[in-house]
């Protein structure tokens, strides 16, 4: 019997099918826990809240609102599609507001993340600098196991629904949301607890009405534009460098690693990490010869060529048409002025967000009992290496457990 080939769906057909699925999810008018955002932190929070309630014998209604057609989409893009989901060294010092991170993570940071993923059925490997990846090296595996556990925990995933307002009156929180499929645009639902997990740039939407302070948001872990312009022959070239970032003569950050030159400016993990501190007008001073010892530099001068210690195009950029000693001196202190964030490379995190001063170590808003926040919505960020997702998972767990405890 001839096997029938399954028809490949076009993107529009896939989206239509997802919209139909989303529209078929019926929502109650009252929920025990409403999670704003079905990303890394929101899914973890919802799972933890639902499981905590089930463990105590009083299962509740936990709903994740996600404006996209499916939950966990950001996870797919992480770690270049491989998802560097945590790090073996999760010291709070790596984070903005380390004392707050220490109080929330409570000495069980990595252990809790690994137990959580073990229970999800995920296996992992440790690569260079303690970076943890799923053993499949596929971000889709992380998302898949999370979605499976979400279903098992009977969390309602309300996709294609954007929360546009949260109103607080006396004991209750009213959630106003709009859908991407129906005729009736605005709907209301009463929530006994709410967890804000909408990621970067979502905080300011609700903060003012809820009386929460925010720290201005801006892109972080991103490529930077700079002056002088990078010549075309350097586009795509990499170099190992020691870099200092200074503002008005004061050191703001320093880092050693690989820098990637692009037509628009500079990129690479080292630049991403320094972008957390960089502002337009700051100066990058690069030592492109930090790995080359004194004797090797002398040998290059004697040989009258720099080609053995540095890419000739980089040397020419540092000191055009100069002698070898002049090129060496310039390459040891190449200065670039930061002009902004490169729009062509997506930033990996949003700096700023809800001020941590308004939240306790259970991630509950001090001025609004029943309101919690987790993940990138809060003013917490860290360098590349699995630290940001680690915070998303762990803060999600803490917020989810705290919301469930409040209900109990
Ligand atoms: C390209 C890229 C690569 C990255 N790689 C890594 C990595 O390898 N390791 C690492 O540790 N970190 C990495 N990060 C950072 C990491 O992805 C984030 O720190 C993490 O996803 C934050 O989780 P979150 O749940 O706080 O926010 P998000 O993952 O952004 O999730 C928020 C969700 O909320 C939804 N939402 C927002 N507002 C609303 C609303 N009003 N109503 C309904 N839904 C809403 C959004 O659609 C989104 O799905 C990377 C980021 C990017 C962009």
XYZ file of N, CA and C in Angstrom, residues 89-226:
414
model
N 28.768 27.588 38.318
C 29.191 28.573 39.324
C 28.203 29.747 39.314
N 27.156 29.618 40.123
C 26.116 30.663 40.119
C 26.279 31.594 41.315
N 27.479 32.181 41.432
C 27.688 33.102 42.556
C 26.812 34.348 42.417
N 26.118 34.774 43.470
C 25.298 35.993 43.389
C 26.089 37.211 42.938
N 27.414 37.217 43.185
C 28.266 38.366 42.816
C 28.228 38.645 41.318
N 27.886 37.653 40.523
C 27.858 37.873 39.076
C 26.666 38.730 38.645
N 25.722 38.917 39.557
C 24.461 39.572 39.195
C 24.412 41.024 39.651
N 23.559 41.801 38.988
C 23.207 43.116 39.515
C 22.408 42.860 40.795
N 22.609 43.647 41.805
C 21.970 43.466 43.123
C 22.267 42.087 43.724
N 23.540 41.775 43.944
C 23.895 40.442 44.430
C 23.257 40.085 45.771
N 23.068 41.066 46.645
C 22.477 40.733 47.951
C 21.035 40.267 47.804
N 20.337 40.919 46.877
C 18.947 40.513 46.630
C 18.928 39.091 46.047
N 19.801 38.847 45.068
C 19.857 37.512 44.441
C 20.209 36.467 45.504
N 21.153 36.820 46.407
C 21.549 35.884 47.470
C 20.345 35.564 48.361
N 19.581 36.597 48.714
C 18.464 36.353 49.633
C 17.372 35.507 48.966
N 17.180 35.686 47.674
C 16.131 34.924 46.978
C 16.586 33.486 46.734
N 17.846 33.322 46.359
C 18.306 31.980 45.953
C 18.690 31.123 47.153
N 18.987 31.740 48.265
C 19.071 31.067 49.551
C 20.032 29.870 49.599
N 21.155 29.959 48.895
C 22.189 28.916 48.983
C 21.836 27.622 48.262
N 20.683 27.555 47.604
C 20.312 26.302 46.927
C 20.055 26.555 45.438
N 20.769 27.522 44.930
C 20.508 28.025 43.573
C 20.627 26.907 42.516
N 21.867 26.430 42.297
C 22.088 25.436 41.238
C 21.349 24.134 41.547
N 21.417 23.737 42.826
C 20.794 22.463 43.236
C 19.308 22.452 42.853
N 18.616 23.543 43.123
C 17.176 23.597 42.835
C 16.901 23.548 41.337
N 17.749 24.240 40.568
C 17.539 24.243 39.105
C 17.743 22.828 38.553
N 18.820 22.183 39.014
C 19.110 20.849 38.479
C 18.051 19.839 38.922
N 17.578 19.957 40.164
C 16.498 19.036 40.612
C 15.261 19.250 39.762
N 14.970 20.521 39.496
C 13.775 20.841 38.696
C 13.884 20.183 37.316
N 15.046 20.350 36.670
C 15.171 19.805 35.317
C 15.322 18.288 35.315
N 15.904 17.755 36.377
C 15.973 16.287 36.496
C 14.546 15.742 36.511
N 13.702 16.405 37.305
C 12.303 15.963 37.410
C 11.549 16.148 36.088
N 12.030 17.078 35.277
C 11.421 17.268 33.946
C 11.875 16.171 32.985
N 12.919 15.423 33.369
C 13.442 14.375 32.497
C 14.535 14.872 31.568
N 15.154 15.987 31.915
C 16.216 16.551 31.055
C 17.592 16.068 31.525
N 18.427 15.663 30.577
C 19.830 15.350 30.900
C 20.685 16.471 30.328
N 21.838 16.734 30.973
C 22.642 17.872 30.531
C 24.132 17.538 30.535
N 24.899 18.440 29.934
C 26.356 18.310 29.909
C 26.947 19.653 30.342
N 28.185 19.578 30.880
C 28.880 20.799 31.268
C 29.961 21.072 30.238
N 29.964 22.273 29.696
C 31.012 22.632 28.722
C 31.935 23.688 29.329
N 32.724 24.368 28.493
C 33.746 25.300 28.983
C 33.133 26.384 29.880
N 33.910 26.797 30.864
C 33.520 27.815 31.846
C 32.241 27.459 32.596
N 32.025 26.161 32.794
C 30.900 25.706 33.613
C 29.540 25.879 32.974
N 29.488 26.117 31.668
C 28.188 26.335 31.013
C 27.436 25.016 30.865
N 26.181 25.009 31.252
C 25.363 23.796 31.172
C 24.437 23.851 29.955
N 24.414 22.756 29.219
C 23.556 22.637 28.030
C 22.766 21.332 28.121
N 21.604 21.267 27.477
C 20.926 19.964 27.420
C 21.809 18.987 26.653
N 21.753 17.712 26.992
C 22.635 16.735 26.348
C 22.357 16.662 24.847
N 21.150 16.999 24.438
C 20.815 17.004 23.004
C 21.422 18.199 22.284
N 21.931 19.160 23.055
C 22.433 20.454 22.529
C 21.329 21.160 21.734
N 20.093 20.930 22.110
C 18.980 21.581 21.412
C 18.099 22.315 22.409
N 17.945 23.620 22.181
C 17.087 24.413 23.061
C 15.658 23.873 23.051
N 15.268 23.281 21.921
C 13.899 22.751 21.810
C 13.635 21.694 22.878
N 14.674 20.964 23.308
C 14.478 19.934 24.345
C 14.057 20.574 25.655
N 14.685 21.700 25.987
C 14.377 22.381 27.253
C 12.927 22.862 27.213
N 12.577 23.489 26.104
C 11.203 23.993 25.975
C 10.201 22.835 26.028
N 10.530 21.755 25.323
C 9.630 20.608 25.257
C 9.340 20.011 26.630
N 10.407 19.802 27.428
C 10.182 19.172 28.738
C 9.403 20.123 29.662
N 9.620 21.416 29.480
C 8.876 22.381 30.299
C 7.388 22.353 29.942
N 7.110 22.316 28.632
C 5.712 22.301 28.204
C 5.021 21.008 28.638
N 5.773 19.902 28.593
C 5.189 18.622 29.033
C 4.831 18.691 30.522
N 5.732 19.283 31.314
C 5.453 19.363 32.757
C 4.320 20.360 33.044
N 4.229 21.389 32.215
C 3.127 22.361 32.357
C 1.793 21.648 32.167
N 1.753 20.788 31.135
C 0.496 20.035 30.868
C 0.195 19.096 32.024
N 1.260 18.392 32.480
C 1.080 17.416 33.563
C 0.553 18.108 34.829
N 1.022 19.333 35.051
C 0.610 20.065 36.261
C -0.765 20.723 36.084
N -1.356 20.513 34.913
C -2.699 21.055 34.587
C -2.754 22.583 34.626
N -1.649 23.180 34.213
C -1.608 24.645 34.071
C -2.347 24.984 32.779
N -3.178 26.023 32.810
C -3.875 26.442 31.581
C -2.979 27.435 30.842
N -2.583 27.092 29.630
C -1.774 28.022 28.827
C -2.709 28.812 27.923
N -2.871 30.087 28.246
C -3.768 30.953 27.483
C -2.923 31.756 26.505
N -2.644 31.130 25.347
C -1.774 31.792 24.359
C -2.600 32.759 23.503
N -1.869 33.569 22.763
C -2.493 34.589 21.893
C -3.380 35.523 22.707
N -3.000 35.748 23.946
C -3.764 36.657 24.819
C -2.773 37.565 25.535
N -2.973 38.853 25.351
C -2.053 39.833 25.943
C -2.724 40.533 27.116
N -2.039 40.555 28.233
C -2.576 41.281 29.390
C -2.262 42.760 29.185
N -3.309 43.581 29.239
C -3.076 45.002 28.967
C -3.193 45.862 30.220
N -3.791 45.299 31.263
C -3.918 46.095 32.489
C -4.123 45.183 33.690
N -3.646 45.644 34.822
C -3.899 44.927 36.076
C -4.397 45.966 37.062
N -5.570 45.753 37.598
C -6.137 46.737 38.532
C -6.241 46.121 39.915
N -5.800 46.925 40.873
C -5.810 46.434 42.252
C -6.934 47.151 42.988
N -7.904 46.400 43.507
C -8.852 47.075 44.400
C -9.114 46.181 45.609
N -8.958 46.744 46.755
C -8.983 46.081 48.075
C -8.288 44.724 48.012
N -9.027 43.628 48.083
C -8.397 42.308 48.217
C -8.137 41.610 46.891
N -8.618 42.191 45.786
C -8.504 41.422 44.540
C -7.734 42.163 43.444
N -7.252 41.340 42.526
C -6.520 41.879 41.381
C -7.318 41.528 40.134
N -7.673 42.538 39.366
C -8.430 42.277 38.129
C -7.472 42.355 36.944
N -7.577 41.341 36.109
C -6.693 41.236 34.943
C -7.507 41.593 33.704
N -7.045 42.552 32.942
C -7.722 42.912 31.691
C -6.851 42.401 30.551
N -7.455 41.614 29.693
C -6.657 41.056 28.590
C -7.402 41.138 27.277
N -6.615 41.112 26.207
C -7.224 41.104 24.873
C -6.708 39.884 24.134
N -7.551 39.371 23.222
C -7.085 38.204 22.476
C -6.777 38.570 21.032
N -6.069 37.682 20.384
C -5.662 37.948 18.998
C -6.573 37.243 18.008
N -7.685 36.686 18.518
C -8.505 35.887 17.597
C -9.985 36.252 17.592
N -10.523 36.714 18.706
C -11.969 36.856 18.819
C -12.478 38.223 18.400
N -13.793 38.337 18.430
C -14.423 39.606 18.083
C -14.415 40.526 19.301
N -14.618 39.887 20.494
C -14.652 40.698 21.712
C -13.215 40.941 22.148
N -12.800 42.174 22.128
C -11.372 42.442 22.311
C -10.927 42.386 23.775
N -11.714 42.973 24.667
C -11.252 43.059 26.056
C -12.042 42.145 26.978
N -11.327 41.470 27.862
C -11.953 40.547 28.799
C -11.384 40.836 30.196
N -12.133 40.439 31.228
C -11.647 40.637 32.597
C -11.689 39.323 33.361
N -10.728 39.163 34.231
C -10.644 37.958 35.046
C -10.156 38.383 36.431
N -10.683 37.780 37.461
C -10.222 38.128 38.817
C -9.181 37.110 39.255
N -8.070 37.609 39.777
C -6.989 36.710 40.195
C -6.735 36.870 41.689
N -6.546 35.735 42.358
C -6.230 35.820 43.793
C -4.751 36.171 43.983
N -3.916 35.696 43.075
C -2.500 36.114 43.076
C -2.062 36.309 41.622
N -1.082 37.196 41.433
C -0.562 37.459 40.076
C 0.967 37.394 40.123
N 1.536 36.739 39.123
C 3.005 36.710 39.006
C 3.394 37.423 37.714
N 4.146 38.500 37.835
C 4.612 39.232 36.653
C 5.854 38.527 36.112
N 5.747 37.985 34.902
C 6.866 37.245 34.299
C 6.962 37.570 32.810
N 6.656 38.814 32.484
C 6.594 39.203 31.072
C 7.940 39.543 30.450
N 9.026 39.367 31.199
C 10.347 39.610 30.638
C 10.674 41.089 30.518
N 11.774 41.375 29.832
C 12.253 42.751 29.704
C 11.210 43.656 29.073
N 11.210 44.875 29.509
C 10.357 45.929 28.932
C 8.864 45.749 29.201
N 8.476 44.676 29.915
C 7.043 44.501 30.181
C 6.648 45.188 31.484
N 7.637 45.402 32.346
C 7.357 45.888 33.696
C 6.676 47.238 33.705
N 7.202 48.140 32.853
C 6.700 49.513 32.916
C 5.212 49.612 32.552
N 4.684 48.596 31.829
C 3.270 48.615 31.442
C 2.366 48.663 32.684
N 2.735 47.905 33.696
C 1.849 47.763 34.850
C 2.347 48.481 36.104
N 3.639 48.796 36.130
C 4.269 49.237 37.379
C 3.591 50.448 38.020
N 3.341 51.488 37.223
C 2.869 52.740 37.811
C 1.517 52.533 38.500
N 0.599 51.844 37.817
C -0.742 51.621 38.374
C -0.680 50.793 39.651
N 0.297 49.889 39.703
C 0.399 49.013 40.873
C 1.270 49.644 41.960
N 1.743 50.851 41.698
C 2.537 51.566 42.691
C 3.938 51.002 42.854
N 4.494 50.435 41.787
C 5.839 49.854 41.871
C 6.847 50.753 41.149
N 8.043 50.863 41.736
C 9.089 51.690 41.119
C 9.799 50.897 40.022
N 10.230 51.596 38.988
C 11.008 50.921 37.933
C 12.344 51.617 37.729
N 13.298 50.839 37.274
C 14.606 51.370 36.866
C 14.529 51.444 35.342
N 14.904 52.591 34.724
C 14.749 52.714 33.261
C 15.343 51.522 32.511
N 14.595 51.082 31.499
C 15.019 49.883 30.755
C 15.876 50.263 29.552
N 16.857 49.421 29.264
C 17.673 49.598 28.053
C 18.279 48.241 27.687
N 18.718 48.092 26.436
C 19.249 46.787 26.023
C 20.563 46.446 26.720
N 20.775 45.181 26.981
C 22.043 44.701 27.564
C 22.456 43.420 26.866
N 23.686 42.992 27.080
C 24.263 41.844 26.369
C 23.998 42.019 24.866
N 24.597 43.082 24.334
C 24.326 43.424 22.931
C 25.599 43.940 22.261
N 25.544 44.021 20.934
C 26.665 44.571 20.169
C 26.575 46.101 20.221
N 27.728 46.759 20.046
C 27.772 48.218 20.178
C 28.260 48.867 18.882
N 27.733 50.044 18.604
C 28.273 50.831 17.504
C 29.369 51.732 18.083
N 30.316 52.117 17.241
C 31.423 52.921 17.773
C 32.046 53.790 16.685
